[in-house]
Amino acid sequence: MTALSIRRPLSPELLAACVAMVRRSTGIVVPEHRLAALEHALSAVGATSLQGLERTWDRHSQTIIDAVTIGETYFFREPGHYERLALHARQLSAGGRPCHVLCAGSASGEEAWSAAAVIASVYLHHGAGGSVLGWDIDAARLETARRGRYPRWSARRGFGGYQRFFKLGPDEVEVSERLFPFVRFSCVNLADDEPADGAYFDAIFFRNVSIYWDKELTTRVVRHLASRLRPGGLFFPGASDYVPLTGAEWASEIYCGARVVRRVAASAYSRSRDNAATTQAPKKSTPAVKREIPGVVRTPAPAVEPATGIPEEGPELGLAQQYADEGDYEAALKVLSAMPENAAPRVEALRGIVFLNLSRVDDALQSFLTCVYWEPDNADYHAWLALAYEQAGRTDDARREFQNVERLKAMHVHGL
């Protein structure tokens, strides 16, 4: 009879040393709720002492890093970004110009292949070319990306009208060979590396990359990436990514519910940022749950959506929104905390978004659960709840909420 082995808990000193090594290597600030996963990874690779950690770090560092991050991605996540990219590519193509896209933090590649489908649909039969470059720190994920073969779960939100570029089988999704000429992948540590290839881009995806970084590192990386964006180019952040791009050079817009930051050429800048934002954001009189376009479920506005006036809930919400627009989430939370608990769904939704930006995932979950309790048929709140579940590593719960979003969308299409 084989004796059961009992895994001894690792010392706090070892965990602290590993946390420091992860941060030095990647800039990742390991959240407390991922320490158990970190401990499990260290035991799995045999790094159960400080000496063992030093010996195994070069060989197993990626395994350890993967344990504290969530590499959750799928095709055509945040559809509004791809719709905006398509519009931009068509405008460039009409002028005889190519469209070059960077996916910074491309993980296993679904984001890059989704962008490639958009680019290919515009440039496949045109003289001017386009390209997509995917950067990621994880060599194993990049190998998956280069193969272009994925489990069917990666296509859980569909293909955004670009299904002709993908082969959907019973158990897997395969990228069409027509996309391969448009895409290449490179191993890049965004926190460390600054590839000196002189490349400039017309669009940059930077989604859910910096959720474990501190504000200082995020600011440095975002500004470095933004320096590679051509005038008129588009920066696509994740809903909870801090993006310190402000001033007359930048204009924020909301396109099909997705946040976009556009680089504006100074000579063409003829209106203030607030006016530019107002033309893109939903009007104050439009309820958040209203669906103006049949078949399109508008995702909830992220914390950085430019304010369009004093919200119906009062000036405090407008002030909190303004702070969130500027990336000052602590100040936004202070204003929201002074408001009555359970004041209104919009207040609680913004509170949840601010919590996500502050990496307070458990608090964000509570806020979005409250929103869903109040308005169970609001697909926006289910979408935000799914995002919070993803960041908490609760994949099954996230899957359920995404299914709720699709169910509500179908009900709306059929007028139920």
Coordinates of C-alpha atoms in Angstrom, one line a residue:
M1 CA 0.0 0.0 0.0
T2 CA 1.5 3.3 -1.1
A3 CA 1.7 6.0 1.6
L4 CA 0.0 9.3 0.8
S5 CA 2.4 12.2 0.4
I6 CA 1.5 15.4 2.1
R7 CA 2.7 18.6 0.5
R8 CA 4.3 20.9 3.1
P9 CA 3.5 24.6 2.9
L10 CA 6.3 26.6 1.6
S11 CA 8.0 29.2 3.8
P12 CA 6.9 32.9 3.6
E13 CA 10.5 33.8 2.8
L14 CA 10.5 31.6 -0.3
L15 CA 7.2 33.0 -1.5
A16 CA 8.4 36.6 -0.9
A17 CA 11.6 35.9 -2.8
C18 CA 9.7 34.4 -5.7
V19 CA 7.2 37.3 -5.8
A20 CA 10.2 39.7 -6.0
M21 CA 11.8 37.6 -8.9
V22 CA 8.5 37.6 -10.8
R23 CA 8.3 41.4 -10.4
R24 CA 11.9 42.0 -11.5
S25 CA 11.5 39.8 -14.5
T26 CA 8.1 40.9 -15.8
G27 CA 6.8 43.8 -13.7
I28 CA 3.9 41.7 -12.4
V29 CA 2.8 42.5 -8.9
V30 CA 1.5 39.2 -7.7
P31 CA -2.0 39.6 -6.2
E32 CA -2.7 38.0 -2.9
H33 CA -5.4 35.7 -4.4
R34 CA -2.8 34.1 -6.7
L35 CA -0.3 33.2 -3.9
A36 CA -1.8 29.7 -3.6
A37 CA -1.3 29.1 -7.3
L38 CA 2.3 30.4 -7.0
E39 CA 3.0 28.0 -4.1
H40 CA 1.6 25.1 -6.1
A41 CA 3.7 25.9 -9.1
L42 CA 6.9 26.1 -7.0
S43 CA 6.2 22.7 -5.6
A44 CA 5.5 21.3 -9.0
V45 CA 8.9 22.4 -10.4
G46 CA 10.7 21.4 -7.2
A47 CA 11.6 24.9 -6.1
T48 CA 10.8 24.3 -2.4
S49 CA 13.8 26.3 -1.0
L50 CA 15.6 29.5 -1.8
Q51 CA 18.5 27.5 -3.3
G52 CA 16.0 25.4 -5.3
L53 CA 14.3 28.5 -6.7
E54 CA 17.6 30.0 -7.8
R55 CA 18.6 26.7 -9.5
T56 CA 15.3 26.3 -11.3
W57 CA 14.4 29.9 -12.2
D58 CA 16.0 30.0 -15.6
R59 CA 14.4 26.7 -16.6
H60 CA 11.0 27.0 -15.0
S61 CA 10.4 30.8 -14.7
Q62 CA 7.7 30.7 -17.4
T63 CA 5.8 28.0 -15.5
I64 CA 5.9 30.1 -12.4
I65 CA 4.9 33.3 -14.1
D66 CA 2.0 31.5 -15.8
A67 CA 0.7 30.4 -12.4
V68 CA 0.1 34.0 -11.3
T69 CA -1.5 35.3 -14.5
I70 CA -4.7 34.5 -16.3
G71 CA -4.1 33.9 -20.0
E72 CA -7.8 33.9 -20.9
T73 CA -8.5 35.0 -24.4
Y74 CA -10.7 34.1 -27.4
F75 CA -11.5 35.2 -30.9
F76 CA -13.1 38.6 -31.5
R77 CA -13.2 39.6 -27.8
E78 CA -14.7 43.1 -27.6
P79 CA -16.3 43.2 -31.1
G80 CA -16.4 47.0 -31.1
H81 CA -12.6 47.1 -31.4
Y82 CA -12.6 45.0 -34.5
E83 CA -15.4 47.0 -36.1
R84 CA -13.4 50.2 -35.5
L85 CA -10.3 48.5 -36.9
A86 CA -12.2 47.6 -40.0
L87 CA -13.4 51.1 -40.5
H88 CA -9.8 52.5 -40.1
A89 CA -8.4 49.9 -42.5
R90 CA -10.9 50.7 -45.2
Q91 CA -10.1 54.4 -44.8
L92 CA -6.4 53.7 -45.2
S93 CA -6.9 51.3 -48.1
A94 CA -9.0 53.9 -49.9
G95 CA -6.0 56.2 -49.8
G96 CA -3.7 53.5 -51.0
R97 CA -2.0 53.0 -47.6
P98 CA -1.4 49.8 -45.7
C99 CA -2.6 49.1 -42.2
H100 CA -0.1 47.7 -39.8
V101 CA -1.4 46.3 -36.4
L102 CA 0.5 45.4 -33.2
C103 CA -1.1 43.1 -30.6
A104 CA 1.0 43.8 -27.5
G105 CA 0.5 40.9 -25.2
S106 CA -1.1 38.6 -27.7
A107 CA -1.1 35.4 -25.5
S108 CA -2.0 32.4 -27.5
G109 CA -2.8 34.5 -30.6
E110 CA -6.6 34.6 -30.9
E111 CA -6.5 38.4 -30.8
A112 CA -3.9 38.6 -33.5
W113 CA -5.7 36.2 -35.8
S114 CA -9.0 38.1 -35.3
A115 CA -7.2 41.3 -36.3
A116 CA -5.7 39.5 -39.3
A117 CA -9.1 38.5 -40.5
V118 CA -10.2 42.1 -40.4
I119 CA -7.1 43.2 -42.3
A120 CA -7.3 40.4 -44.8
S121 CA -10.9 41.2 -45.6
V122 CA -9.8 44.7 -46.7
Y123 CA -6.4 44.0 -48.2
L124 CA -6.5 40.4 -49.5
H125 CA -7.2 41.6 -53.1
H126 CA -5.7 45.1 -52.9
G127 CA -2.3 46.3 -53.9
A128 CA -1.5 48.0 -50.6
G129 CA -0.8 45.5 -47.9
G130 CA -1.5 45.1 -44.2
S131 CA 0.1 43.1 -41.4
V132 CA -0.4 42.0 -37.8
L133 CA 2.5 41.6 -35.4
G134 CA 1.9 39.7 -32.1
W135 CA 4.2 40.2 -29.1
D136 CA 4.1 38.0 -26.0
I137 CA 6.5 37.0 -23.2
D138 CA 5.4 33.3 -23.3
A139 CA 7.2 31.2 -25.9
A140 CA 4.9 28.3 -25.4
R141 CA 1.8 30.4 -26.0
L142 CA 3.5 31.9 -29.1
E143 CA 4.0 28.4 -30.5
T144 CA 0.3 27.8 -30.1
A145 CA -0.3 31.1 -31.9
R146 CA 1.9 30.2 -34.8
R147 CA 0.1 26.8 -35.3
G148 CA -3.2 28.5 -35.5
R149 CA -5.2 25.6 -34.1
Y150 CA -7.4 26.1 -31.0
P151 CA -10.1 24.3 -29.0
R152 CA -13.6 25.2 -30.0
W153 CA -14.0 27.1 -26.7
S154 CA -11.8 29.8 -28.2
A155 CA -14.6 30.6 -30.7
R156 CA -17.3 30.8 -28.0
R157 CA -18.3 34.4 -29.1
G158 CA -18.3 33.6 -32.8
F159 CA -16.3 35.2 -35.6
G160 CA -17.8 38.6 -35.9
G161 CA -18.8 38.1 -39.6
Y162 CA -15.3 36.7 -40.6
Q163 CA -16.1 33.0 -40.4
R164 CA -14.7 32.5 -43.9
F165 CA -11.2 32.9 -42.5
F166 CA -11.6 30.0 -40.0
K167 CA -12.4 26.3 -40.2
L168 CA -14.7 25.3 -37.4
G169 CA -14.6 21.5 -36.6
P170 CA -16.4 19.5 -34.0
D171 CA -13.7 20.0 -31.4
E172 CA -11.3 22.7 -32.7
V173 CA -10.9 25.8 -34.7
E174 CA -8.3 26.2 -37.4
V175 CA -7.1 29.4 -38.9
S176 CA -7.4 29.6 -42.6
E177 CA -4.1 29.5 -44.6
R178 CA -5.1 32.7 -46.2
L179 CA -4.4 34.6 -43.0
F180 CA -0.8 33.3 -42.4
P181 CA 0.9 35.8 -44.8
F182 CA -0.5 38.6 -42.8
V183 CA 0.7 37.6 -39.3
R184 CA 4.0 37.0 -37.5
F185 CA 4.7 36.5 -33.8
S186 CA 7.7 37.6 -31.7
C187 CA 8.8 36.9 -28.1
V188 CA 8.9 40.2 -26.3
N189 CA 8.9 41.1 -22.6
L190 CA 6.9 44.4 -22.7
A191 CA 8.2 45.3 -19.2
D192 CA 11.8 45.0 -20.3
D193 CA 12.4 44.9 -24.0
E194 CA 12.2 47.8 -26.4
P195 CA 12.7 46.3 -29.9
A196 CA 14.6 48.9 -31.9
D197 CA 13.1 47.9 -35.3
G198 CA 11.8 51.3 -36.0
A199 CA 8.3 49.9 -36.8
Y200 CA 5.3 52.2 -36.6
F201 CA 1.7 51.0 -36.4
D202 CA -1.8 52.1 -37.4
A203 CA -3.5 50.3 -34.6
I204 CA -2.2 48.8 -31.3
F205 CA -4.1 46.3 -29.1
F206 CA -3.2 46.5 -25.5
R207 CA -5.9 44.6 -23.7
N208 CA -5.8 43.1 -20.2
V209 CA -2.0 43.2 -20.3
S210 CA -1.3 45.6 -17.4
I211 CA -3.8 44.3 -14.8
Y212 CA -0.9 43.0 -12.7
W213 CA 1.4 45.9 -13.2
D214 CA 1.8 49.0 -11.0
K215 CA 0.9 52.4 -12.5
E216 CA 4.5 53.5 -13.0
L217 CA 5.4 50.5 -15.2
T218 CA 2.1 50.7 -17.1
T219 CA 2.7 54.4 -17.8
R220 CA 6.1 53.7 -19.2
V221 CA 5.0 50.8 -21.4
V222 CA 1.9 52.5 -22.7
R223 CA 3.8 55.7 -23.6
H224 CA 6.5 53.7 -25.3
L225 CA 3.9 51.8 -27.3
A226 CA 2.0 54.9 -28.1
S227 CA 5.2 56.5 -29.5
R228 CA 5.0 53.9 -32.3
L229 CA 1.5 54.9 -33.3
R230 CA 1.1 56.9 -36.5
P231 CA -1.1 60.1 -36.4
G232 CA -4.7 59.0 -36.8
G233 CA -3.8 55.6 -35.3
L234 CA -5.9 53.7 -32.8
F235 CA -5.0 52.4 -29.4
F236 CA -7.3 49.6 -28.2
P237 CA -7.1 49.1 -24.4
G238 CA -8.9 46.5 -22.2
A239 CA -11.8 47.6 -20.1
S240 CA -9.7 47.6 -16.9
D241 CA -6.4 48.8 -18.3
Y242 CA -5.0 52.1 -17.2
V243 CA -4.1 54.2 -20.3
P244 CA -2.3 57.5 -19.5
L245 CA -2.8 59.1 -22.9
T246 CA -4.3 62.6 -22.5
G247 CA -4.0 66.0 -23.9
A248 CA -4.7 67.5 -27.3
E249 CA -2.7 64.7 -29.1
W250 CA -5.3 62.1 -28.0
A251 CA -9.0 61.8 -28.3
S252 CA -11.1 59.1 -26.6
E253 CA -14.2 57.7 -28.2
I254 CA -16.7 54.9 -27.6
Y255 CA -17.3 52.8 -30.7
C256 CA -20.0 50.1 -30.5
G257 CA -19.6 50.1 -26.8
A258 CA -15.8 49.7 -26.9
R259 CA -13.3 52.2 -25.7
V260 CA -10.8 53.5 -28.3
V261 CA -8.0 56.1 -27.9
R262 CA -7.1 57.9 -31.2
R263 CA -3.9 59.8 -31.9
V264 CA -4.9 63.1 -33.4
A265 CA -2.6 65.0 -35.7
A266 CA -2.2 68.5 -34.2
S267 CA -2.9 70.3 -37.5
A268 CA -6.2 68.4 -37.8
Y269 CA -7.3 68.9 -34.2
S270 CA -10.2 71.3 -34.6
R271 CA -12.3 70.6 -31.5
S272 CA -11.8 70.0 -27.9
R273 CA -11.4 66.4 -26.5
D274 CA -14.7 66.8 -24.7
N275 CA -16.5 67.7 -27.9
A276 CA -14.9 64.9 -29.8
A277 CA -15.9 62.5 -27.1
T278 CA -19.5 63.8 -26.9
T279 CA -20.1 62.9 -30.6
Q280 CA -19.1 59.3 -29.9
A281 CA -20.6 58.6 -26.5
P282 CA -24.3 57.8 -26.0
K283 CA -26.5 60.8 -25.2
K284 CA -27.4 61.4 -21.6
S285 CA -31.0 60.9 -22.3
T286 CA -30.4 57.4 -23.7
P287 CA -30.8 54.7 -21.0
A288 CA -27.8 52.4 -20.7
V289 CA -30.1 49.4 -21.4
K290 CA -31.6 50.7 -24.6
R291 CA -30.6 48.8 -27.8
E292 CA -30.8 51.2 -30.7
I293 CA -29.4 48.8 -33.3
P294 CA -31.2 45.4 -33.6
G295 CA -28.9 42.5 -32.9
V296 CA -26.2 44.5 -31.3
V297 CA -25.7 44.3 -27.6
R298 CA -23.9 47.4 -26.4
T299 CA -21.3 46.5 -23.8
P300 CA -21.2 48.8 -20.7
A301 CA -19.1 51.9 -21.0
P302 CA -15.7 51.5 -19.4
A303 CA -14.5 53.7 -16.6
V304 CA -12.6 55.9 -19.0
E305 CA -15.5 56.7 -21.2
P306 CA -15.6 60.5 -21.5
A307 CA -18.4 62.1 -19.5
T308 CA -21.2 63.6 -21.5
G309 CA -22.8 65.8 -18.9
I310 CA -24.3 65.5 -15.4
P311 CA -25.8 62.0 -15.1
E312 CA -29.3 61.6 -13.9
E313 CA -28.1 60.2 -10.6
G314 CA -26.6 63.6 -9.7
P315 CA -23.4 65.5 -9.9
E316 CA -21.5 63.1 -7.6
L317 CA -21.6 60.4 -10.3
G318 CA -20.4 62.9 -12.9
L319 CA -17.5 63.8 -10.7
A320 CA -16.6 60.1 -10.1
Q321 CA -16.8 59.5 -13.8
Q322 CA -14.5 62.4 -14.5
Y323 CA -11.9 61.1 -12.0
A324 CA -12.1 57.7 -13.6
D325 CA -11.7 59.2 -17.1
E326 CA -8.4 60.7 -15.9
G327 CA -7.2 57.4 -14.4
D328 CA -7.5 58.6 -10.8
Y329 CA -9.4 55.6 -9.6
E330 CA -8.7 56.2 -5.9
A331 CA -10.4 59.6 -6.2
A332 CA -13.3 58.1 -8.1
L333 CA -13.8 55.5 -5.4
K334 CA -13.7 58.1 -2.7
V335 CA -16.6 60.0 -4.4
L336 CA -18.5 56.8 -5.0
S337 CA -18.0 55.7 -1.4
A338 CA -19.6 58.9 -0.1
M339 CA -22.8 58.1 -2.2
P340 CA -25.5 56.0 -0.7
E341 CA -25.1 52.2 -0.9
N342 CA -27.2 50.6 -3.6
A343 CA -28.0 54.1 -5.0
A344 CA -28.7 53.0 -8.6
P345 CA -27.5 50.4 -11.1
R346 CA -25.3 52.9 -12.9
V347 CA -23.6 54.0 -9.7
E348 CA -22.9 50.4 -8.7
A349 CA -21.7 49.5 -12.2
L350 CA -19.2 52.4 -12.1
R351 CA -18.1 51.3 -8.7
G352 CA -17.5 47.8 -10.0
I353 CA -15.4 49.1 -12.9
V354 CA -13.3 51.3 -10.6
F355 CA -12.8 48.2 -8.4
L356 CA -11.5 46.3 -11.4
N357 CA -9.1 49.1 -12.2
L358 CA -7.8 48.9 -8.7
S359 CA -7.4 45.1 -8.9
R360 CA -10.1 44.6 -6.2
V361 CA -11.7 41.8 -8.0
D362 CA -13.8 40.4 -5.2
D363 CA -15.3 43.9 -4.6
A364 CA -16.0 44.2 -8.3
L365 CA -17.7 40.9 -8.4
Q366 CA -20.0 42.0 -5.6
S367 CA -20.9 45.2 -7.4
F368 CA -21.7 43.5 -10.7
L369 CA -23.7 40.8 -8.9
T370 CA -25.8 43.5 -7.4
C371 CA -26.3 45.1 -10.8
V372 CA -27.4 41.7 -12.3
Y373 CA -29.8 41.2 -9.3
W374 CA -31.4 44.5 -10.0
E375 CA -31.6 44.2 -13.8
P376 CA -31.3 40.5 -14.7
D377 CA -32.1 41.1 -18.3
N378 CA -29.3 43.7 -18.8
A379 CA -26.7 42.1 -21.0
D380 CA -24.2 44.8 -20.2
Y381 CA -24.1 43.9 -16.5
H382 CA -23.7 40.2 -17.3
A383 CA -20.8 41.0 -19.6
W384 CA -19.0 43.0 -16.9
L385 CA -19.7 40.2 -14.4
A386 CA -18.1 37.7 -16.9
L387 CA -15.0 39.9 -17.2
A388 CA -14.7 40.1 -13.4
Y389 CA -15.1 36.3 -13.1
E390 CA -12.3 35.9 -15.7
Q391 CA -10.0 38.1 -13.8
A392 CA -10.7 36.1 -10.7
G393 CA -9.8 32.9 -12.5
R394 CA -13.4 31.5 -12.3
T395 CA -13.6 30.3 -15.9
D396 CA -16.8 28.2 -15.4
D397 CA -18.6 31.2 -14.0
A398 CA -17.3 33.4 -16.7
R399 CA -18.5 30.9 -19.3
R400 CA -22.0 30.9 -17.8
E401 CA -22.2 34.7 -17.9
F402 CA -21.1 34.9 -21.5
Q403 CA -23.8 32.4 -22.3
N404 CA -26.3 34.7 -20.5
V405 CA -25.1 37.6 -22.7
E406 CA -25.7 35.5 -25.9
R407 CA -29.1 34.4 -24.6
L408 CA -30.2 38.0 -23.9
K409 CA -28.8 39.1 -27.2
A410 CA -30.9 36.4 -29.0
M411 CA -34.0 37.4 -27.0
H412 CA -33.5 41.0 -28.1
V413 CA -33.1 40.1 -31.8
H414 CA -36.3 38.1 -31.8
G415 CA -38.2 40.7 -29.8
L416 CA -38.8 38.5 -26.8

